[in-house]
Amino acid sequence: MEILNYLTPVNVVTYLLLFVRLSSFLAFIPFFNYSAIPMNVKAAFAFWLSILLYPLTPKFAYDINIATITLSILNEIAFAFFVGAALQLIFDVLKYAGEQISFVMGFTLANVIDPNAGTQTTIISQFFTWVAILVFISFGGDHLEILFLSKTLSMLPFGEFFSYHNVYEYFLIYMGKYFLLGVAMAFPIIAISLLGDIIFGMIMKTMPQFNLLVVGFPIKITISFMVLIAIISSLMRLFSNEMLQAFAAVMHFIG
């Protein structure tokens, strides 16, 4: 009977919005949004995490009616979508760099199925994605996301709308930056490949009998892989730094 005393309209609505926020975050933020995690596991995790975080959650301070609850639910989903898109953008930078590297290495047609998106992607992009996930877990990115979730409860109480102007400002600032970052990640291999094409062109001018298809492409791919092995640690370190900066930037735009 004591439990029934806590089932007031304010407490029920507060828990409902908390569950919506957490489940929406788990649907959109990197690592937790991967299809390899079953939906029932995500739902159970959101349910129990909502119970754990409920004591830290400010109560819903607005009139309780269908309109306010509906708008608040839509706002929570939009908020989670923005944060998820902002963080997923860093992973997409790596995928873009992987596509550029695959193109110059001649792997454009050697596609594999991305199990998360359900679409075809290049081999290098998929390799970068899985390595990035391992790096993300290694520096505690999944824990940072849970910590970030708990901080948003006080930074953006239920019923308050976050500034959509900040969303546009964030993506205007960082979209161009991340495009250049993707090009910079792929640049070492692009440069080596271009240099190799120039050298092979000079060899074919002096030695017309040189078989580029039989000799040139295997050499080019081998050199590209050697460069990739040499720079992969630097790329993942750059990924870690950019992901931490993305967390800080999202916190700034929310606050």
mmCIF file of N, CA and C in Angstrom, residues 153-254:
data_model
loop_
_atom_site.group_PDB
_atom_site.id
_atom_site.type_symbol
_atom_site.label_atom_id
_atom_site.label_comp_id
_atom_site.label_asym_id
_atom_site.label_seq_id
_atom_site.Cartn_x
_atom_site.Cartn_y
_atom_site.Cartn_z
ATOM 1 N N LEU A 153 19.448 15.480 -16.893
ATOM 2 C CA LEU A 153 18.238 15.543 -16.077
ATOM 3 C C LEU A 153 18.130 16.863 -15.331
ATOM 4 N N SER A 154 19.269 17.408 -14.905
ATOM 5 C CA SER A 154 19.261 18.704 -14.220
ATOM 6 C C SER A 154 19.457 19.862 -15.190
ATOM 7 N N MET A 155 20.170 19.621 -16.288
ATOM 8 C CA MET A 155 20.416 20.688 -17.260
ATOM 9 C C MET A 155 19.177 21.000 -18.088
ATOM 10 N N LEU A 156 18.377 19.986 -18.373
ATOM 11 C CA LEU A 156 17.170 20.177 -19.177
ATOM 12 C C LEU A 156 16.028 19.404 -18.512
ATOM 13 N N PRO A 157 15.376 20.021 -17.506
ATOM 14 C CA PRO A 157 14.268 19.337 -16.821
ATOM 15 C C PRO A 157 13.121 19.027 -17.784
ATOM 16 N N PHE A 158 12.313 18.084 -17.413
ATOM 17 C CA PHE A 158 11.187 17.688 -18.257
ATOM 18 C C PHE A 158 10.195 18.842 -18.404
ATOM 19 N N GLY A 159 9.728 19.024 -19.617
ATOM 20 C CA GLY A 159 8.792 20.106 -19.908
ATOM 21 C C GLY A 159 9.450 21.341 -20.458
ATOM 22 N N GLU A 160 10.787 21.446 -20.320
ATOM 23 C CA GLU A 160 11.513 22.585 -20.879
ATOM 24 C C GLU A 160 12.078 22.196 -22.246
ATOM 25 N N PHE A 161 11.916 23.093 -23.206
ATOM 26 C CA PHE A 161 12.346 22.816 -24.574
ATOM 27 C C PHE A 161 13.758 23.344 -24.776
ATOM 28 N N PHE A 162 14.613 22.501 -25.350
ATOM 29 C CA PHE A 162 15.963 22.971 -25.642
ATOM 30 C C PHE A 162 15.922 23.835 -26.898
ATOM 31 N N SER A 163 16.925 24.686 -27.051
ATOM 32 C CA SER A 163 16.952 25.662 -28.142
ATOM 33 C C SER A 163 17.289 24.979 -29.462
ATOM 34 N N TYR A 164 16.328 24.997 -30.388
ATOM 35 C CA TYR A 164 16.592 24.411 -31.699
ATOM 36 C C TYR A 164 17.549 25.283 -32.505
ATOM 37 N N HIS A 165 17.653 26.561 -32.130
ATOM 38 C CA HIS A 165 18.651 27.416 -32.780
ATOM 39 C C HIS A 165 20.052 26.892 -32.510
ATOM 40 N N ASN A 166 20.272 26.372 -31.295
ATOM 41 C CA ASN A 166 21.578 25.796 -30.970
ATOM 42 C C ASN A 166 21.886 24.567 -31.822
ATOM 43 N N VAL A 167 20.836 23.827 -32.196
ATOM 44 C CA VAL A 167 21.035 22.655 -33.054
ATOM 45 C C VAL A 167 21.583 23.084 -34.405
ATOM 46 N N TYR A 168 20.936 24.099 -35.010
ATOM 47 C CA TYR A 168 21.407 24.589 -36.307
ATOM 48 C C TYR A 168 22.825 25.139 -36.187
ATOM 49 N N GLU A 169 23.095 25.861 -35.106
ATOM 50 C CA GLU A 169 24.424 26.439 -34.914
ATOM 51 C C GLU A 169 25.473 25.343 -34.783
ATOM 52 N N TYR A 170 25.136 24.290 -34.047
ATOM 53 C CA TYR A 170 26.090 23.190 -33.861
ATOM 54 C C TYR A 170 26.453 22.559 -35.196
ATOM 55 N N PHE A 171 25.434 22.210 -35.979
ATOM 56 C CA PHE A 171 25.714 21.510 -37.231
ATOM 57 C C PHE A 171 26.354 22.424 -38.266
ATOM 58 N N LEU A 172 26.035 23.720 -38.247
ATOM 59 C CA LEU A 172 26.700 24.646 -39.163
ATOM 60 C C LEU A 172 28.188 24.758 -38.846
ATOM 61 N N ILE A 173 28.501 24.752 -37.551
ATOM 62 C CA ILE A 173 29.897 24.893 -37.136
ATOM 63 C C ILE A 173 30.686 23.620 -37.427
ATOM 64 N N TYR A 174 30.086 22.467 -37.102
ATOM 65 C CA TYR A 174 30.865 21.232 -37.093
ATOM 66 C C TYR A 174 30.770 20.409 -38.373
ATOM 67 N N MET A 175 29.755 20.620 -39.208
ATOM 68 C CA MET A 175 29.652 19.828 -40.434
ATOM 69 C C MET A 175 30.854 20.071 -41.347
ATOM 70 N N GLY A 176 31.186 21.360 -41.566
ATOM 71 C CA GLY A 176 32.349 21.676 -42.396
ATOM 72 C C GLY A 176 33.640 21.170 -41.786
ATOM 73 N N LYS A 177 33.738 21.295 -40.461
ATOM 74 C CA LYS A 177 34.949 20.833 -39.780
ATOM 75 C C LYS A 177 35.128 19.328 -39.945
ATOM 76 N N TYR A 178 34.055 18.574 -39.787
ATOM 77 C CA TYR A 178 34.161 17.125 -39.859
ATOM 78 C C TYR A 178 34.387 16.637 -41.286
ATOM 79 N N PHE A 179 33.878 17.375 -42.277
ATOM 80 C CA PHE A 179 34.169 17.016 -43.665
ATOM 81 C C PHE A 179 35.669 17.127 -43.932
ATOM 82 N N LEU A 180 36.254 18.237 -43.489
ATOM 83 C CA LEU A 180 37.700 18.413 -43.655
ATOM 84 C C LEU A 180 38.472 17.380 -42.841
ATOM 85 N N LEU A 181 37.935 17.019 -41.677
ATOM 86 C CA LEU A 181 38.599 16.014 -40.846
ATOM 87 C C LEU A 181 38.616 14.654 -41.547
ATOM 88 N N GLY A 182 37.514 14.299 -42.201
ATOM 89 C CA GLY A 182 37.476 13.042 -42.940
ATOM 90 C C GLY A 182 38.479 13.019 -44.078
ATOM 91 N N VAL A 183 38.596 14.143 -44.787
ATOM 92 C CA VAL A 183 39.585 14.235 -45.868
ATOM 93 C C VAL A 183 40.996 14.128 -45.299
ATOM 94 N N ALA A 184 41.229 14.794 -44.155
ATOM 95 C CA ALA A 184 42.564 14.755 -43.540
ATOM 96 C C ALA A 184 42.927 13.339 -43.091
ATOM 97 N N MET A 185 41.943 12.577 -42.586
ATOM 98 C CA MET A 185 42.219 11.204 -42.167
ATOM 99 C C MET A 185 42.642 10.332 -43.348
ATOM 100 N N ALA A 186 42.006 10.555 -44.479
ATOM 101 C CA ALA A 186 42.310 9.735 -45.655
ATOM 102 C C ALA A 186 43.490 10.262 -46.459
ATOM 103 N N PHE A 187 43.948 11.484 -46.154
ATOM 104 C CA PHE A 187 44.955 12.128 -46.997
ATOM 105 C C PHE A 187 46.266 11.350 -47.112
ATOM 106 N N PRO A 188 46.826 10.775 -46.029
ATOM 107 C CA PRO A 188 48.108 10.058 -46.193
ATOM 108 C C PRO A 188 48.048 8.961 -47.252
ATOM 109 N N ILE A 189 46.986 8.179 -47.234
ATOM 110 C CA ILE A 189 46.883 7.096 -48.215
ATOM 111 C C ILE A 189 46.551 7.645 -49.595
ATOM 112 N N ILE A 190 45.739 8.708 -49.652
ATOM 113 C CA ILE A 190 45.455 9.334 -50.949
ATOM 114 C C ILE A 190 46.741 9.871 -51.563
ATOM 115 N N ALA A 191 47.579 10.506 -50.731
ATOM 116 C CA ALA A 191 48.837 11.065 -51.235
ATOM 117 C C ALA A 191 49.776 9.962 -51.714
ATOM 118 N N ILE A 192 49.889 8.880 -50.924
ATOM 119 C CA ILE A 192 50.745 7.759 -51.327
ATOM 120 C C ILE A 192 50.238 7.135 -52.626
ATOM 121 N N SER A 193 48.918 6.998 -52.734
ATOM 122 C CA SER A 193 48.342 6.412 -53.945
ATOM 123 C C SER A 193 48.602 7.299 -55.158
ATOM 124 N N LEU A 194 48.450 8.616 -54.970
ATOM 125 C CA LEU A 194 48.716 9.539 -56.079
ATOM 126 C C LEU A 194 50.185 9.494 -56.488
ATOM 127 N N LEU A 195 51.068 9.439 -55.493
ATOM 128 C CA LEU A 195 52.496 9.336 -55.793
ATOM 129 C C LEU A 195 52.804 8.036 -56.539
ATOM 130 N N GLY A 196 52.149 6.947 -56.110
ATOM 131 C CA GLY A 196 52.349 5.677 -56.795
ATOM 132 C C GLY A 196 51.870 5.721 -58.236
ATOM 133 N N ASP A 197 50.730 6.391 -58.474
ATOM 134 C CA ASP A 197 50.231 6.520 -59.848
ATOM 135 C C ASP A 197 51.215 7.292 -60.723
ATOM 136 N N ILE A 198 51.812 8.344 -60.145
ATOM 137 C CA ILE A 198 52.797 9.124 -60.908
ATOM 138 C C ILE A 198 54.021 8.272 -61.242
ATOM 139 N N ILE A 199 54.493 7.512 -60.247
ATOM 140 C CA ILE A 199 55.670 6.661 -60.476
ATOM 141 C C ILE A 199 55.370 5.581 -61.513
ATOM 142 N N PHE A 200 54.205 4.943 -61.389
ATOM 143 C CA PHE A 200 53.843 3.904 -62.359
ATOM 144 C C PHE A 200 53.670 4.491 -63.755
ATOM 145 N N GLY A 201 53.151 5.715 -63.841
ATOM 146 C CA GLY A 201 53.023 6.368 -65.139
ATOM 147 C C GLY A 201 54.377 6.625 -65.773
ATOM 148 N N MET A 202 55.339 7.057 -64.956
ATOM 149 C CA MET A 202 56.690 7.279 -65.474
ATOM 150 C C MET A 202 57.333 5.965 -65.917
ATOM 151 N N ILE A 203 57.095 4.881 -65.137
ATOM 152 C CA ILE A 203 57.666 3.580 -65.511
ATOM 153 C C ILE A 203 57.079 3.096 -66.831
ATOM 154 N N MET A 204 55.769 3.282 -66.999
ATOM 155 C CA MET A 204 55.134 2.827 -68.238
ATOM 156 C C MET A 204 55.597 3.642 -69.441
ATOM 157 N N LYS A 205 55.991 4.888 -69.213
ATOM 158 C CA LYS A 205 56.530 5.690 -70.317
ATOM 159 C C LYS A 205 57.893 5.164 -70.765
ATOM 160 N N THR A 206 58.691 4.778 -69.782
ATOM 161 C CA THR A 206 60.042 4.293 -70.106
ATOM 162 C C THR A 206 60.060 2.805 -70.433
ATOM 163 N N MET A 207 59.087 2.052 -69.862
ATOM 164 C CA MET A 207 59.011 0.604 -70.099
ATOM 165 C C MET A 207 57.586 0.250 -70.520
ATOM 166 N N PRO A 208 57.266 0.391 -71.779
ATOM 167 C CA PRO A 208 55.896 0.111 -72.243
ATOM 168 C C PRO A 208 55.440 -1.320 -71.963
ATOM 169 N N GLN A 209 56.368 -2.250 -71.828
ATOM 170 C CA GLN A 209 55.996 -3.635 -71.575
ATOM 171 C C GLN A 209 55.605 -3.882 -70.111
ATOM 172 N N PHE A 210 55.739 -2.877 -69.274
ATOM 173 C CA PHE A 210 55.384 -3.013 -67.850
ATOM 174 C C PHE A 210 53.877 -3.259 -67.725
ATOM 175 N N ASN A 211 53.495 -4.356 -67.076
ATOM 176 C CA ASN A 211 52.081 -4.730 -66.926
ATOM 177 C C ASN A 211 51.539 -4.134 -65.630
ATOM 178 N N LEU A 212 50.821 -3.034 -65.768
ATOM 179 C CA LEU A 212 50.321 -2.328 -64.590
ATOM 180 C C LEU A 212 49.296 -3.158 -63.827
ATOM 181 N N LEU A 213 48.419 -3.869 -64.533
ATOM 182 C CA LEU A 213 47.366 -4.632 -63.866
ATOM 183 C C LEU A 213 47.935 -5.781 -63.042
ATOM 184 N N VAL A 214 48.977 -6.421 -63.547
ATOM 185 C CA VAL A 214 49.534 -7.594 -62.867
ATOM 186 C C VAL A 214 50.482 -7.195 -61.747
ATOM 187 N N VAL A 215 51.278 -6.164 -61.960
ATOM 188 C CA VAL A 215 52.323 -5.783 -61.004
ATOM 189 C C VAL A 215 51.950 -4.527 -60.221
ATOM 190 N N GLY A 216 51.424 -3.527 -60.912
ATOM 191 C CA GLY A 216 51.224 -2.221 -60.293
ATOM 192 C C GLY A 216 50.192 -2.209 -59.188
ATOM 193 N N PHE A 217 49.006 -2.774 -59.447
ATOM 194 C CA PHE A 217 47.939 -2.708 -58.454
ATOM 195 C C PHE A 217 48.257 -3.479 -57.175
ATOM 196 N N PRO A 218 48.812 -4.689 -57.234
ATOM 197 C CA PRO A 218 49.195 -5.351 -55.973
ATOM 198 C C PRO A 218 50.209 -4.549 -55.163
ATOM 199 N N ILE A 219 51.173 -3.927 -55.852
ATOM 200 C CA ILE A 219 52.153 -3.096 -55.140
ATOM 201 C C ILE A 219 51.463 -1.902 -54.491
ATOM 202 N N LYS A 220 50.560 -1.273 -55.236
ATOM 203 C CA LYS A 220 49.840 -0.108 -54.723
ATOM 204 C C LYS A 220 48.994 -0.465 -53.504
ATOM 205 N N ILE A 221 48.302 -1.591 -53.565
ATOM 206 C CA ILE A 221 47.467 -2.025 -52.442
ATOM 207 C C ILE A 221 48.331 -2.375 -51.235
ATOM 208 N N THR A 222 49.459 -3.051 -51.474
ATOM 209 C CA THR A 222 50.353 -3.423 -50.374
ATOM 210 C C THR A 222 50.907 -2.193 -49.666
ATOM 211 N N ILE A 223 51.352 -1.211 -50.437
ATOM 212 C CA ILE A 223 51.885 0.022 -49.842
ATOM 213 C C ILE A 223 50.795 0.755 -49.070
ATOM 214 N N SER A 224 49.586 0.791 -49.632
ATOM 215 C CA SER A 224 48.477 1.470 -48.952
ATOM 216 C C SER A 224 48.159 0.800 -47.621
ATOM 217 N N PHE A 225 48.188 -0.534 -47.594
ATOM 218 C CA PHE A 225 47.946 -1.244 -46.343
ATOM 219 C C PHE A 225 49.053 -0.973 -45.331
ATOM 220 N N MET A 226 50.273 -0.888 -45.779
ATOM 221 C CA MET A 226 51.381 -0.586 -44.870
ATOM 222 C C MET A 226 51.215 0.799 -44.259
ATOM 223 N N VAL A 227 50.810 1.769 -45.080
ATOM 224 C CA VAL A 227 50.572 3.122 -44.561
ATOM 225 C C VAL A 227 49.392 3.112 -43.600
ATOM 226 N N LEU A 228 48.341 2.351 -43.939
ATOM 227 C CA LEU A 228 47.165 2.270 -43.068
ATOM 228 C C LEU A 228 47.528 1.695 -41.707
ATOM 229 N N ILE A 229 48.346 0.654 -41.692
ATOM 230 C CA ILE A 229 48.790 0.068 -40.420
ATOM 231 C C ILE A 229 49.599 1.082 -39.615
ATOM 232 N N ALA A 230 50.384 1.900 -40.309
ATOM 233 C CA ALA A 230 51.228 2.881 -39.621
ATOM 234 C C ALA A 230 50.413 4.015 -39.011
ATOM 235 N N ILE A 231 49.290 4.382 -39.640
ATOM 236 C CA ILE A 231 48.539 5.561 -39.179
ATOM 237 C C ILE A 231 47.283 5.206 -38.399
ATOM 238 N N ILE A 232 46.924 3.922 -38.294
ATOM 239 C CA ILE A 232 45.651 3.563 -37.673
ATOM 240 C C ILE A 232 45.585 4.013 -36.216
ATOM 241 N N SER A 233 46.706 3.907 -35.488
ATOM 242 C CA SER A 233 46.696 4.329 -34.083
ATOM 243 C C SER A 233 46.486 5.832 -33.966
ATOM 244 N N SER A 234 47.090 6.600 -34.865
ATOM 245 C CA SER A 234 46.898 8.055 -34.853
ATOM 246 C C SER A 234 45.464 8.417 -35.206
ATOM 247 N N LEU A 235 44.877 7.696 -36.154
ATOM 248 C CA LEU A 235 43.484 7.955 -36.529
ATOM 249 C C LEU A 235 42.548 7.682 -35.359
ATOM 250 N N MET A 236 42.781 6.599 -34.635
ATOM 251 C CA MET A 236 41.913 6.268 -33.509
ATOM 252 C C MET A 236 42.119 7.234 -32.344
ATOM 253 N N ARG A 237 43.351 7.726 -32.175
ATOM 254 C CA ARG A 237 43.592 8.738 -31.146
ATOM 255 C C ARG A 237 42.868 10.032 -31.498
ATOM 256 N N LEU A 238 42.898 10.384 -32.773
ATOM 257 C CA LEU A 238 42.163 11.560 -33.235
ATOM 258 C C LEU A 238 40.668 11.364 -33.055
ATOM 259 N N PHE A 239 40.185 10.158 -33.332
ATOM 260 C CA PHE A 239 38.766 9.847 -33.131
ATOM 261 C C PHE A 239 38.376 10.023 -31.663
ATOM 262 N N SER A 240 39.206 9.534 -30.747
ATOM 263 C CA SER A 240 38.915 9.665 -29.315
ATOM 264 C C SER A 240 38.839 11.127 -28.905
ATOM 265 N N ASN A 241 39.793 11.930 -29.357
ATOM 266 C CA ASN A 241 39.794 13.354 -29.009
ATOM 267 C C ASN A 241 38.564 14.058 -29.558
ATOM 268 N N GLU A 242 38.204 13.758 -30.803
ATOM 269 C CA GLU A 242 37.040 14.403 -31.410
ATOM 270 C C GLU A 242 35.750 13.981 -30.716
ATOM 271 N N MET A 243 35.674 12.731 -30.287
ATOM 272 C CA MET A 243 34.482 12.271 -29.585
ATOM 273 C C MET A 243 34.334 12.966 -28.236
ATOM 274 N N LEU A 244 35.432 13.129 -27.514
ATOM 275 C CA LEU A 244 35.383 13.846 -26.239
ATOM 276 C C LEU A 244 35.008 15.308 -26.454
ATOM 277 N N GLN A 245 35.532 15.920 -27.518
ATOM 278 C CA GLN A 245 35.161 17.296 -27.833
ATOM 279 C C GLN A 245 33.691 17.395 -28.219
ATOM 280 N N ALA A 246 33.171 16.368 -28.890
ATOM 281 C CA ALA A 246 31.751 16.370 -29.259
ATOM 282 C C ALA A 246 30.871 16.305 -28.018
ATOM 283 N N PHE A 247 31.258 15.490 -27.025
ATOM 284 C CA PHE A 247 30.524 15.453 -25.760
ATOM 285 C C PHE A 247 30.501 16.839 -25.121
ATOM 286 N N ALA A 248 31.671 17.485 -25.067
ATOM 287 C CA ALA A 248 31.764 18.814 -24.456
ATOM 288 C C ALA A 248 30.952 19.839 -25.239
ATOM 289 N N ALA A 249 30.986 19.755 -26.573
ATOM 290 C CA ALA A 249 30.250 20.715 -27.403
ATOM 291 C C ALA A 249 28.748 20.557 -27.228
ATOM 292 N N VAL A 250 28.271 19.323 -27.167
ATOM 293 C CA VAL A 250 26.837 19.091 -26.978
ATOM 294 C C VAL A 250 26.396 19.598 -25.609
ATOM 295 N N MET A 251 27.211 19.361 -24.582
ATOM 296 C CA MET A 251 26.896 19.882 -23.248
ATOM 297 C C MET A 251 26.830 21.402 -23.273
ATOM 298 N N HIS A 252 27.735 22.030 -24.019
ATOM 299 C CA HIS A 252 27.757 23.494 -24.112
ATOM 300 C C HIS A 252 26.494 24.021 -24.784
ATOM 301 N N PHE A 253 26.086 23.392 -25.881
ATOM 302 C CA PHE A 253 24.928 23.888 -26.612
ATOM 303 C C PHE A 253 23.627 23.626 -25.856
ATOM 304 N N ILE A 254 23.611 22.583 -25.037
ATOM 305 C CA ILE A 254 22.417 22.321 -24.234
ATOM 306 C C ILE A 254 22.334 23.300 -23.076
#
